[in-house]
C-alpha positions as semicolon CSV with decimal commas, in nm:
position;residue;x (nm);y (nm);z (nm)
1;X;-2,837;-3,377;1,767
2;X;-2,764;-3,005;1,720
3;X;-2,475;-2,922;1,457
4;X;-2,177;-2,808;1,572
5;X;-2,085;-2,427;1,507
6;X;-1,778;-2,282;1,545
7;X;-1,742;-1,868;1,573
8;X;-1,400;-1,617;1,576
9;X;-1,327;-1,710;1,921
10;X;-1,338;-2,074;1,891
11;X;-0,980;-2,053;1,618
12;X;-0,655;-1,959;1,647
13;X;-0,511;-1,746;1,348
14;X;-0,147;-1,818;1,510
15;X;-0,173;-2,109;1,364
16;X;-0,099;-2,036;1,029
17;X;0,208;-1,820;1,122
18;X;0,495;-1,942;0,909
19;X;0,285;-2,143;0,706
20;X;0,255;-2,066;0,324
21;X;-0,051;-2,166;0,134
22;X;-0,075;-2,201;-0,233
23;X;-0,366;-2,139;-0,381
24;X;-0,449;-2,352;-0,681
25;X;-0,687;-2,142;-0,957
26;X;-0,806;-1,775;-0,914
27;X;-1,173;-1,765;-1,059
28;X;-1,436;-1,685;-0,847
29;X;-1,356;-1,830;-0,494
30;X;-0,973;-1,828;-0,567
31;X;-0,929;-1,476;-0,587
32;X;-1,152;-1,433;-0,271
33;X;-1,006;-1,700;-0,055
34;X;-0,645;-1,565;-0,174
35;X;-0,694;-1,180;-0,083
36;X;-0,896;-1,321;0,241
37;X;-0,615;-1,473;0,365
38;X;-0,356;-1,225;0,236
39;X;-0,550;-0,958;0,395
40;X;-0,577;-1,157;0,742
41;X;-0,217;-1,195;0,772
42;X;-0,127;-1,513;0,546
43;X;0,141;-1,563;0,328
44;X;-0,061;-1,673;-0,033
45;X;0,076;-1,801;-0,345
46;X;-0,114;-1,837;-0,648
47;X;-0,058;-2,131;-0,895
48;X;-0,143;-2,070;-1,256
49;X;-0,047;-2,232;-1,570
50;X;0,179;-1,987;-1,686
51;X;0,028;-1,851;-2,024
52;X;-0,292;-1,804;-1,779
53;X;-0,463;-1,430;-1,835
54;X;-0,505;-1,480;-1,466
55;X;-0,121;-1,453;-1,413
56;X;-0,188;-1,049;-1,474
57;X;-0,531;-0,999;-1,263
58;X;-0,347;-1,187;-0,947
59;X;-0,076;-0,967;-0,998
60;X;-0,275;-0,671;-1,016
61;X;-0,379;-0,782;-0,682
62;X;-0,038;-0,779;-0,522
63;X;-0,035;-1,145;-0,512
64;X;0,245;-1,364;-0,621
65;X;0,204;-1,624;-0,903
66;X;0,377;-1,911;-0,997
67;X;0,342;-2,217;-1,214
68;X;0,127;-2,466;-1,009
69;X;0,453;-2,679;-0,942
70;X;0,646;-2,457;-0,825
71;X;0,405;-2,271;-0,607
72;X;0,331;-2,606;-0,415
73;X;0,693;-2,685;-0,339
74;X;0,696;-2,520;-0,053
75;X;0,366;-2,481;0,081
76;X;0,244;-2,600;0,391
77;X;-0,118;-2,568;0,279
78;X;-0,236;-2,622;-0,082
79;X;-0,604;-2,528;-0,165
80;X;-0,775;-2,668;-0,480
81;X;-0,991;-2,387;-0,611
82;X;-0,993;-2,485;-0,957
83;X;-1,319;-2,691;-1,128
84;X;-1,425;-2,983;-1,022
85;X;-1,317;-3,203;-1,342
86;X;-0,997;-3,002;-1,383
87;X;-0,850;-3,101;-1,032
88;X;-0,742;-3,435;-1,060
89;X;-0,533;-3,433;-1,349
90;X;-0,409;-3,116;-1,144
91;X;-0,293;-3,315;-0,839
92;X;-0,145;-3,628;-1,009
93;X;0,061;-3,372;-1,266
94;X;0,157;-3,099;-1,042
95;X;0,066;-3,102;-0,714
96;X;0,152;-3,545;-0,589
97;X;0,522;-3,510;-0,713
98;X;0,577;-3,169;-0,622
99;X;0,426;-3,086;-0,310
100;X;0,623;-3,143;0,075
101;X;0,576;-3,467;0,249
102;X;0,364;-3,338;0,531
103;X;0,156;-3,077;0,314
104;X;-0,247;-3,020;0,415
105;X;-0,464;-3,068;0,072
106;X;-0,794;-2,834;0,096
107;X;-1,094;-2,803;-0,080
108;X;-1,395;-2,569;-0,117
109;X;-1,605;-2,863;-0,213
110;X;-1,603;-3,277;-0,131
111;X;-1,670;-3,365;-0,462
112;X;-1,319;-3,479;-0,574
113;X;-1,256;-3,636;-0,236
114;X;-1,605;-3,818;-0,166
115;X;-1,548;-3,996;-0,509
116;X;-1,193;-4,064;-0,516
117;X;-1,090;-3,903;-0,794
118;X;-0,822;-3,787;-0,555
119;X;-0,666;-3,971;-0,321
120;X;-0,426;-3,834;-0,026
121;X;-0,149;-4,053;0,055
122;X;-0,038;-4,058;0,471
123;X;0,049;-3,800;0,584
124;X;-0,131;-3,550;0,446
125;X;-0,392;-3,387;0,621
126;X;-0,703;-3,309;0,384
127;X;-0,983;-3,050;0,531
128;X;-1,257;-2,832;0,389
129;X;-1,382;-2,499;0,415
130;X;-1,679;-2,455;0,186
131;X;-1,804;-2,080;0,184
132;X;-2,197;-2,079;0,131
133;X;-2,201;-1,829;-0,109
134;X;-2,036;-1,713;-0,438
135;X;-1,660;-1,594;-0,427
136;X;-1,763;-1,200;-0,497
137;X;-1,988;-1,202;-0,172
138;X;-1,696;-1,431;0,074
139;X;-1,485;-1,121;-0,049
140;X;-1,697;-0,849;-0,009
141;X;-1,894;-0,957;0,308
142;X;-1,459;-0,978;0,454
143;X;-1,392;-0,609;0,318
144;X;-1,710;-0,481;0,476
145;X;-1,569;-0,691;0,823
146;X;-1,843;-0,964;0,797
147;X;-1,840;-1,291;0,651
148;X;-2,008;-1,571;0,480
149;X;-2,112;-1,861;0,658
150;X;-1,923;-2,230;0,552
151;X;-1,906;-2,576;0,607
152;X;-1,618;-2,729;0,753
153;X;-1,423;-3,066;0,754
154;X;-1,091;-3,257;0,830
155;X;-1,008;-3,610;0,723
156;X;-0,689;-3,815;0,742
157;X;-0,548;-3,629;1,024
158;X;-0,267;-3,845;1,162
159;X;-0,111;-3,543;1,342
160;X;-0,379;-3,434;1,564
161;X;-0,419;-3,083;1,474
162;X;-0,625;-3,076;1,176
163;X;-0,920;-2,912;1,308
164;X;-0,720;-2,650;1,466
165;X;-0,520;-2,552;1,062
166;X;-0,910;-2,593;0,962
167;X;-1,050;-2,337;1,157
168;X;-0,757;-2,132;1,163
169;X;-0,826;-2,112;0,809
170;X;-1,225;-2,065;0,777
171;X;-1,123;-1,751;1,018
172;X;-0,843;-1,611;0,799
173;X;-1,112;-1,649;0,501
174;X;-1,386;-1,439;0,764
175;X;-1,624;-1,728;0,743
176;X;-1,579;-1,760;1,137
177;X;-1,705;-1,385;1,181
178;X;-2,022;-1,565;1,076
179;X;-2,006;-1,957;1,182
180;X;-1,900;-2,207;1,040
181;X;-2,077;-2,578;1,067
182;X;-1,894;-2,914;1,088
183;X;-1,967;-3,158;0,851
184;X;-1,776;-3,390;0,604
185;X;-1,684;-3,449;0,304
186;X;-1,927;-3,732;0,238
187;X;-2,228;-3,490;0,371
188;X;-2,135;-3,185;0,189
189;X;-2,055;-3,328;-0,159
190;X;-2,452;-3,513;-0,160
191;X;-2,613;-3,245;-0,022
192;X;-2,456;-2,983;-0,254
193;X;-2,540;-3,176;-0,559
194;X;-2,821;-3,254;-0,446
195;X;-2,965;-2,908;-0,389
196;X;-2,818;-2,818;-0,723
197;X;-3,011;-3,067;-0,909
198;X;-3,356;-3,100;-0,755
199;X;-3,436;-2,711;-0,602
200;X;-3,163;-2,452;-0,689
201;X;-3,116;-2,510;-1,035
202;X;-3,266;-2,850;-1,200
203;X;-3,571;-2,728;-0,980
204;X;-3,603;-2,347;-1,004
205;X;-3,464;-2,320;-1,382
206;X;-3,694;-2,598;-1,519
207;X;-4,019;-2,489;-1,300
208;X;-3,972;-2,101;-1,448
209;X;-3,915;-2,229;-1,797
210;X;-4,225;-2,449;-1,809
211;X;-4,440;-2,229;-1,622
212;X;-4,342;-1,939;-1,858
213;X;-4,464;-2,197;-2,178
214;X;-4,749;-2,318;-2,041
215;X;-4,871;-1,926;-2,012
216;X;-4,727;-1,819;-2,352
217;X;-4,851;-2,167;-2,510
218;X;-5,214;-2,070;-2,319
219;X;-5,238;-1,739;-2,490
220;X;-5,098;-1,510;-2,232
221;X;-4,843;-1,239;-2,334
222;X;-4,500;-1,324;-2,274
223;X;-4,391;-1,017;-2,096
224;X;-4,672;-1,092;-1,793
225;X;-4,566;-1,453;-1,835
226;X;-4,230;-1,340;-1,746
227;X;-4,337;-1,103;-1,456
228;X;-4,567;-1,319;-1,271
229;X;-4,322;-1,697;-1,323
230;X;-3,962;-1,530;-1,292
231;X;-3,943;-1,174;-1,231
232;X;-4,145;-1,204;-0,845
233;X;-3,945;-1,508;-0,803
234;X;-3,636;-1,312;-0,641
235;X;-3,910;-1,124;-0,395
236;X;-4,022;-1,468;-0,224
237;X;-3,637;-1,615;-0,224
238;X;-3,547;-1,262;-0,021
239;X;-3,836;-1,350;0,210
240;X;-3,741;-1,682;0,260
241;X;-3,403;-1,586;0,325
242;X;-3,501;-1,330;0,576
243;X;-3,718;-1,576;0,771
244;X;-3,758;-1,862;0,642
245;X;-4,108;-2,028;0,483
246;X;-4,324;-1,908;0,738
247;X;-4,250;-1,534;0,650
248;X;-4,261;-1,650;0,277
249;X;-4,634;-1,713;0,329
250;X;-4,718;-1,463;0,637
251;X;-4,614;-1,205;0,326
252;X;-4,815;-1,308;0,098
253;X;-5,214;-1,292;0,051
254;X;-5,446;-1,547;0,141
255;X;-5,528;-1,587;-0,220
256;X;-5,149;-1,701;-0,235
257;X;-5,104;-1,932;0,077
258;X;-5,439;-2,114;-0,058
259;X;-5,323;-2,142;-0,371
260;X;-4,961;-2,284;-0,233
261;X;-5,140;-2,506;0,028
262;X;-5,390;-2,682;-0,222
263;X;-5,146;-2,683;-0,561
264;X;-5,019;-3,052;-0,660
265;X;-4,778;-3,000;-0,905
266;X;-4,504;-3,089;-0,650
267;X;-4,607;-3,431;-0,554
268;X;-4,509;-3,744;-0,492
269;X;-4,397;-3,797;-0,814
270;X;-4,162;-3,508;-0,748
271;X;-4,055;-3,658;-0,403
272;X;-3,990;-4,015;-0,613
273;X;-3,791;-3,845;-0,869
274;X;-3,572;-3,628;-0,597
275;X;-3,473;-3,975;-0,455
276;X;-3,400;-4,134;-0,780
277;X;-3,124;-3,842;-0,803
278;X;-2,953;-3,902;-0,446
279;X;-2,965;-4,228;-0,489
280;X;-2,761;-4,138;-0,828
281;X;-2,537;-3,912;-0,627
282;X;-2,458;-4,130;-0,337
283;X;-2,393;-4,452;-0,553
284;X;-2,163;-4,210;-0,779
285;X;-2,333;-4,252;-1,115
286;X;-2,390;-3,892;-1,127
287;X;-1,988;-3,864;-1,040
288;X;-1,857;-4,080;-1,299
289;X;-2,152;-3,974;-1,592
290;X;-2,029;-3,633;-1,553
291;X;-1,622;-3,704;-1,575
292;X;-1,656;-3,931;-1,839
293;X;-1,787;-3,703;-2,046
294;X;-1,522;-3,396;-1,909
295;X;-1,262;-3,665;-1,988
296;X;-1,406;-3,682;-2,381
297;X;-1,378;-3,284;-2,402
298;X;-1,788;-3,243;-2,237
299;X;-1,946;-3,296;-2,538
300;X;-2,286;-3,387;-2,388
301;X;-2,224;-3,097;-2,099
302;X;-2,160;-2,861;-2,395
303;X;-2,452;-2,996;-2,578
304;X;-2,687;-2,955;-2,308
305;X;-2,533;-2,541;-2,260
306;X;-2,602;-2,489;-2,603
307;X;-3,006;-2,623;-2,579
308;X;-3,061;-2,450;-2,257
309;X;-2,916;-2,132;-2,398
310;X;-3,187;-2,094;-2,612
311;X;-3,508;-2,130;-2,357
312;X;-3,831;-1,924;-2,494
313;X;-3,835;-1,720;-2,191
314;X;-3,546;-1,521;-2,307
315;X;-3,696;-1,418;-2,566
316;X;-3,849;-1,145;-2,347
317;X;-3,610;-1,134;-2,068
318;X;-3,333;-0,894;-2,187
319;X;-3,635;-0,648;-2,235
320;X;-3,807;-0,673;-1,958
321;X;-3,441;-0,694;-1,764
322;X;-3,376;-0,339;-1,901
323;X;-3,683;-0,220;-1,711
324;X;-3,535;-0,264;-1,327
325;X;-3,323;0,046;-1,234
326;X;-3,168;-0,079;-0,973
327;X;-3,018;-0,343;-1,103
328;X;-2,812;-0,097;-1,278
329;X;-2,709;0,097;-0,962
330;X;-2,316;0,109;-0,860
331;X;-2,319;-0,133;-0,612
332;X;-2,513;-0,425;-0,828
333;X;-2,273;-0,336;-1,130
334;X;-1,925;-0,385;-0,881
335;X;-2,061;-0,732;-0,774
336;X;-2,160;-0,833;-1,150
337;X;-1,814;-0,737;-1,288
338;X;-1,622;-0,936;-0,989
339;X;-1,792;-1,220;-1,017
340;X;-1,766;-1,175;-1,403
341;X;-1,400;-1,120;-1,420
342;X;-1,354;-1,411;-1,133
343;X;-1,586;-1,698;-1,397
344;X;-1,351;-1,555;-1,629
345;X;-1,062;-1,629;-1,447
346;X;-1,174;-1,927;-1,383
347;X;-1,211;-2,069;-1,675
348;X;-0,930;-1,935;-1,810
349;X;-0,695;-2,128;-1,570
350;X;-0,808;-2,418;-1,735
351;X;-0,767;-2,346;-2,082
């Protein structure tokens, strides 16, 4: 069955017309979904804890801020932008006895949703529109009159006309100018962790880090280590992104593709491990191991930063780093800073 994609023409921006939406955290897909919208016509209100150093960057923005509270009073619409482990406490302190009786709760991610950690009461409308990219690219891909692709979804809509507030909103945010898939809440939470833990980052990050040792440890100097295992890495991710595996390979020498085709350190093994971690996700061990331990301060999470901090293969990086011009070019140092400043921000609306 093909997915369903939705494009500019398919919404209604009308929709939102008298509508405010409060926008709840302004790290690095707040501040993009809150100028988005501002910029397509919406009213936004930002809700920050008060003593929040975001308070002055929103405002620098044009954007009003208020305390979380009182910027959900009266919204129509209230997106959750903040961290994952942060939002819950969020919703049952500020947002469940403050917000209107018919509000729409929205989310850039199914995580708090999919495991319960939130629960809507009737009445209010909960939807999703999940951006497949960073905050710093959703808002420069809408200032250059493009967009990022996303993942839409509606749930508990009693009314009838969540779908049409959920696309009215991917197209405010520009996602629409791109498409935007249906999905749901239950989909996109597994399949995001899921891709986080076993290929984008518990995948890629581990498989660099032991392929740079096992050179180093070999006798190999640590600067080619680093070349050949992390540097080229970015060169066959821009090829696959460009056309997929089959250009990945058609780009590479025949030396290469045999060497892919016959290598067995992803094997079965791999494949059993990979399920051992959905199956994790989908029974929601992975959920609750993680909030338990945000709920005791992170200790373990801020353990495990600490070790991984440290990995051999930046011993050389910085170095080696300092070599590539153009990463220091104009446009790669804007993007850096905003999605600096928006981390930043981010965290900072927590603290």
């Amino acid at each position: 069955m093909a997915a369903q994609i939705w494009y500019e023409d398919d919404a209604d921006l009308s929709v939102l017309d008298g509508k405010k939406v409060a926008i709840v955290g302004y790290g690095s897909q707040g501040h993009a979904h809150a100028l988005n919208l501002r910029d397509s016509g919406v009213d936004v209100v930002i809700g920050l804890r008060p003593t929040s150093k975001s308070v002055e960057y929103a405002k620098e923005q044009g954007l009003e801020v208020k305390s979380v509270a009182d910027a959900v009073k009266d919204a129509d619409i209230i997106m959750f932008l903040a961290p994952d482990q942060y939002q819950s406490e969020i919703y049952s302190k500020d947002v469940e006895p403050n917000m209107k009786p018919d509000a729409a709760l929205a989310f850039a991610h199914g995580f708090n949703i999919r495991y319960g950690y939130i629960k809507p009461g009737p009445g209010h409308m909960t939807f999703m529109v999940a951006p497949k990219g960073p905050g710093h690219m959703v808002r420069r891909e809408y200032m250059a009159g493009r967009g990022v692709p996303a993942v839409v979804a509606c749930e508990n809509d009693e009314k009838g006309n969540g779908w049409e507030i959920t696309l009215a909103y991917a197209k405010a945010l520009g996602a629409l100018r791109a498409g935007a898939i249906k999905t749901t809440f239950k989909e996109e939470t597994e399949t995001d962790l899921f891709g986080e833990q076993d290929v984008l980052m518990g995948g890629v990050n581990h498989l660099v880090e032991t392929g740079f040792e096992v050179l180093v440890d070999a006798g190999y100097q640590p600067e080619i280590a680093y070349f050949e295992v992390c540097h080229e890495l970015k060169m066959i991710v821009d090829l696959m992104n460009e056309g997929g595996l089959n250009k990945d390979r058609w780009s590479c020498s025949d030396t290469a593709q045999y060497g892919d085709f016959t290598s067995t350190v992803i094997d079965e093994n791999t494949r059993k491990n990979m399920e051992y971690q959905l199956k994790r996700i989908q029974d929601g061990s992975f959920a609750k191991e993680f909030m338990d331990d945000q709920a005791k301060g992170g200790p373990h999470f801020k353990e495990l930063q600490k070790k991984y901090s440290h990995e051999r293969i930046e011993t050389v990086g910085p170095k080696l780093r300092a070599m590539f011009s153009w990463l220091k070019d104009e446009s790669a140092d804007a993007d850096e800073k905003d999605s600096f400043n928006g981390d930043i921000a981010r965290t900072q609306v927590q603290e």
